[in-house]
PDB file of C-alpha atoms in Angstrom:
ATOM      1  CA  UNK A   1      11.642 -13.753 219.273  1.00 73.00           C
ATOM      2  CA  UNK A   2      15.353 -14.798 220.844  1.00 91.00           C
ATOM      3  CA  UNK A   3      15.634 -12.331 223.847  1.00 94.00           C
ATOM      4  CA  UNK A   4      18.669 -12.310 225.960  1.00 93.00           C
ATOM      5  CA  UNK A   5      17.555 -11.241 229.504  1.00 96.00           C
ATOM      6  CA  UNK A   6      20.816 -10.025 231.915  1.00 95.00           C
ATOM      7  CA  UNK A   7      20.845  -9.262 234.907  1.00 97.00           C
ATOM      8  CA  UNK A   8      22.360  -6.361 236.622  1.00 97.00           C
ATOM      9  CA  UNK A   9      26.310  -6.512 236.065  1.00 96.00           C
ATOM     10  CA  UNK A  10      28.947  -5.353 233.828  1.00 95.00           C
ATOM     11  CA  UNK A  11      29.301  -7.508 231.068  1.00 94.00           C
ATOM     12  CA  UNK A  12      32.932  -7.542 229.246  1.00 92.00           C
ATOM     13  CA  UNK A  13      32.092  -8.594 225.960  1.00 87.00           C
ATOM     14  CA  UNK A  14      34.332  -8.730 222.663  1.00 76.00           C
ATOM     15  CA  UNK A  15      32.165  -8.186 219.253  1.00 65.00           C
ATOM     16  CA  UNK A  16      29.004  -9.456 220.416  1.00 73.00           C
ATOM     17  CA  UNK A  17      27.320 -10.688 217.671  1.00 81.00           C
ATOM     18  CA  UNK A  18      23.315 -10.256 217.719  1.00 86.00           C
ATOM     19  CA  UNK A  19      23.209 -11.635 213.790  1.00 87.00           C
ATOM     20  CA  UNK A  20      20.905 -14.047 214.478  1.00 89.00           C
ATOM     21  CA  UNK A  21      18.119 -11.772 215.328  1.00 89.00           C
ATOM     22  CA  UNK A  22      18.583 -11.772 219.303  1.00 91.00           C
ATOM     23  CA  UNK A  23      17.257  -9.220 221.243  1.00 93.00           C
ATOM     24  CA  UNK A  24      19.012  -7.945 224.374  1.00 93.00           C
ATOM     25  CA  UNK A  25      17.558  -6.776 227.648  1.00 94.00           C
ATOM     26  CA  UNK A  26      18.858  -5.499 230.799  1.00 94.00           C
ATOM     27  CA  UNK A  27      17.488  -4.808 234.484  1.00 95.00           C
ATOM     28  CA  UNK A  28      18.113  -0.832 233.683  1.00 92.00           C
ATOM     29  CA  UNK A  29      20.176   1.628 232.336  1.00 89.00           C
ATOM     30  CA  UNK A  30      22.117   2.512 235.105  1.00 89.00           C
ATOM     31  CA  UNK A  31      21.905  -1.822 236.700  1.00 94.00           C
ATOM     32  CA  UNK A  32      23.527  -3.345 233.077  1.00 94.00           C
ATOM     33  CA  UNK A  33      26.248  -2.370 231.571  1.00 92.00           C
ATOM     34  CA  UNK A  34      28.380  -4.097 228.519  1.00 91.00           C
ATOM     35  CA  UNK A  35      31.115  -2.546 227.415  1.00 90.00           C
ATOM     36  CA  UNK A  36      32.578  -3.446 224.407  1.00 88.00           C
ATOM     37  CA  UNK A  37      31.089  -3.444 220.961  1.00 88.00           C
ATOM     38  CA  UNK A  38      27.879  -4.832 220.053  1.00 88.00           C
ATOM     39  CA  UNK A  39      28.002  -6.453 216.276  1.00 88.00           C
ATOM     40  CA  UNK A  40      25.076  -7.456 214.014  1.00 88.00           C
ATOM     41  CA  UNK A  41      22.072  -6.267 215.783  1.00 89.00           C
ATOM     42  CA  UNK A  42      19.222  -6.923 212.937  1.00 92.00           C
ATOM     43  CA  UNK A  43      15.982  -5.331 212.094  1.00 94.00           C
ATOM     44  CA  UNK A  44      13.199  -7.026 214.428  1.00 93.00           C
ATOM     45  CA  UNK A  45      15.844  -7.336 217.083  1.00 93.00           C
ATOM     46  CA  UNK A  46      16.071  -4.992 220.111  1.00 93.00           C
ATOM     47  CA  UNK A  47      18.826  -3.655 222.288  1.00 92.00           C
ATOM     48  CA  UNK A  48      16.914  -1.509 225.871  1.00 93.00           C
ATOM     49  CA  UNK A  49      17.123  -0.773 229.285  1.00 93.00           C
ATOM     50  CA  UNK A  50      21.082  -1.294 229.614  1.00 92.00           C
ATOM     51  CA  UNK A  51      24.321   1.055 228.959  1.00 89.00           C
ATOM     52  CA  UNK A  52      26.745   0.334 225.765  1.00 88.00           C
ATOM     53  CA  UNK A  53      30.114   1.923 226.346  1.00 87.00           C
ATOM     54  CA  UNK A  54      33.822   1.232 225.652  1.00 81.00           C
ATOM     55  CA  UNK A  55      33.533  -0.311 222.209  1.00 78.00           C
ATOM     56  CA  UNK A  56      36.950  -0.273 220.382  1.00 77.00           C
ATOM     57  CA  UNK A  57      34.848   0.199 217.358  1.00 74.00           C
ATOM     58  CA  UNK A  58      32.537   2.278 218.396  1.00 74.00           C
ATOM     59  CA  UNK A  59      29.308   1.281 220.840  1.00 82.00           C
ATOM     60  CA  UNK A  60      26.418  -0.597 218.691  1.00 86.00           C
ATOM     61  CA  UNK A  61      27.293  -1.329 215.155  1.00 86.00           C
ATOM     62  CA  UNK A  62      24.247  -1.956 213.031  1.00 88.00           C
ATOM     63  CA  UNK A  63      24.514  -3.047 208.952  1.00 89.00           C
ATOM     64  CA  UNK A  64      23.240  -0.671 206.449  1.00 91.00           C
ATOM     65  CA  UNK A  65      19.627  -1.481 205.783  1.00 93.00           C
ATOM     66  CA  UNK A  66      18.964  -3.063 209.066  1.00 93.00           C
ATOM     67  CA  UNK A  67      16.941  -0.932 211.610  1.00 93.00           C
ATOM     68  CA  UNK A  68      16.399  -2.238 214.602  1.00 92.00           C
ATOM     69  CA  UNK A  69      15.106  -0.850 217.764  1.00 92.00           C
ATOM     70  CA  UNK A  70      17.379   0.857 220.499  1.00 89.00           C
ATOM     71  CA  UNK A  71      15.610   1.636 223.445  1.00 85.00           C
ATOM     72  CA  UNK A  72      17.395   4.302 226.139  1.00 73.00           C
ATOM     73  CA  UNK A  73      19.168   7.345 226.126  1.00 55.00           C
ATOM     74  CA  UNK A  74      22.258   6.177 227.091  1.00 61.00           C
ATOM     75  CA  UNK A  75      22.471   3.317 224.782  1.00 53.00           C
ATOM     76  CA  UNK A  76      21.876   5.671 221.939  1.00 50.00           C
ATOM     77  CA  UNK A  77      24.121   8.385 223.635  1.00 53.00           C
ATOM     78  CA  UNK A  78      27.079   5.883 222.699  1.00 54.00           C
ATOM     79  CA  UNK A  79      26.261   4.308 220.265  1.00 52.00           C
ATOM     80  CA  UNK A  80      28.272   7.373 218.173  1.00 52.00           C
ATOM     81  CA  UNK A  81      30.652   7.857 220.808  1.00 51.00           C
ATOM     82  CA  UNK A  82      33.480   6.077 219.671  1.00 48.00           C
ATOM     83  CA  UNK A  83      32.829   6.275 215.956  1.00 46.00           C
TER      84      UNK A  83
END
């Protein structure tokens, strides 16, 4: 498994793309933050313990027929936030 480990922060991404099956893990919900939109996340990749917000195209965008795992309220929260 590809994991991404950050550390606590706010992370100003633009389309993150997770297409190659990385997984993405922060120091907490309320420690890592990326805002922006989160592309490509696959099935057998993860996305926990950090916040998603501010996506111009919504929060976590995940293909149809992928299902991968999204650990933490908030993450989940906005994931439909902006959609």
């Amino acid at each position: 498994e590809r994991l991404l480990r950050l550390a606590p922060g706010i992370y100003n991404i633009h389309g993150l793309d997770l297409s190659h099956r990385v997984s993405v893990k922060g120091a907490g919900e309320a420690d890592t933050v990326i805002h922006g939109t989160v592309l490509g996340l696959r099935s057998g990749a993860a996305l926990s313990r950090l916040t998603v917000t501010g996506g111009a195209r919504g929060g976590v965008r995940v293909d149809a027929g992928e299902s991968p795992k999204i650990f933490g309220p908030k993450t989940y929260r906005e994931m439909f936030k902006n959609v």
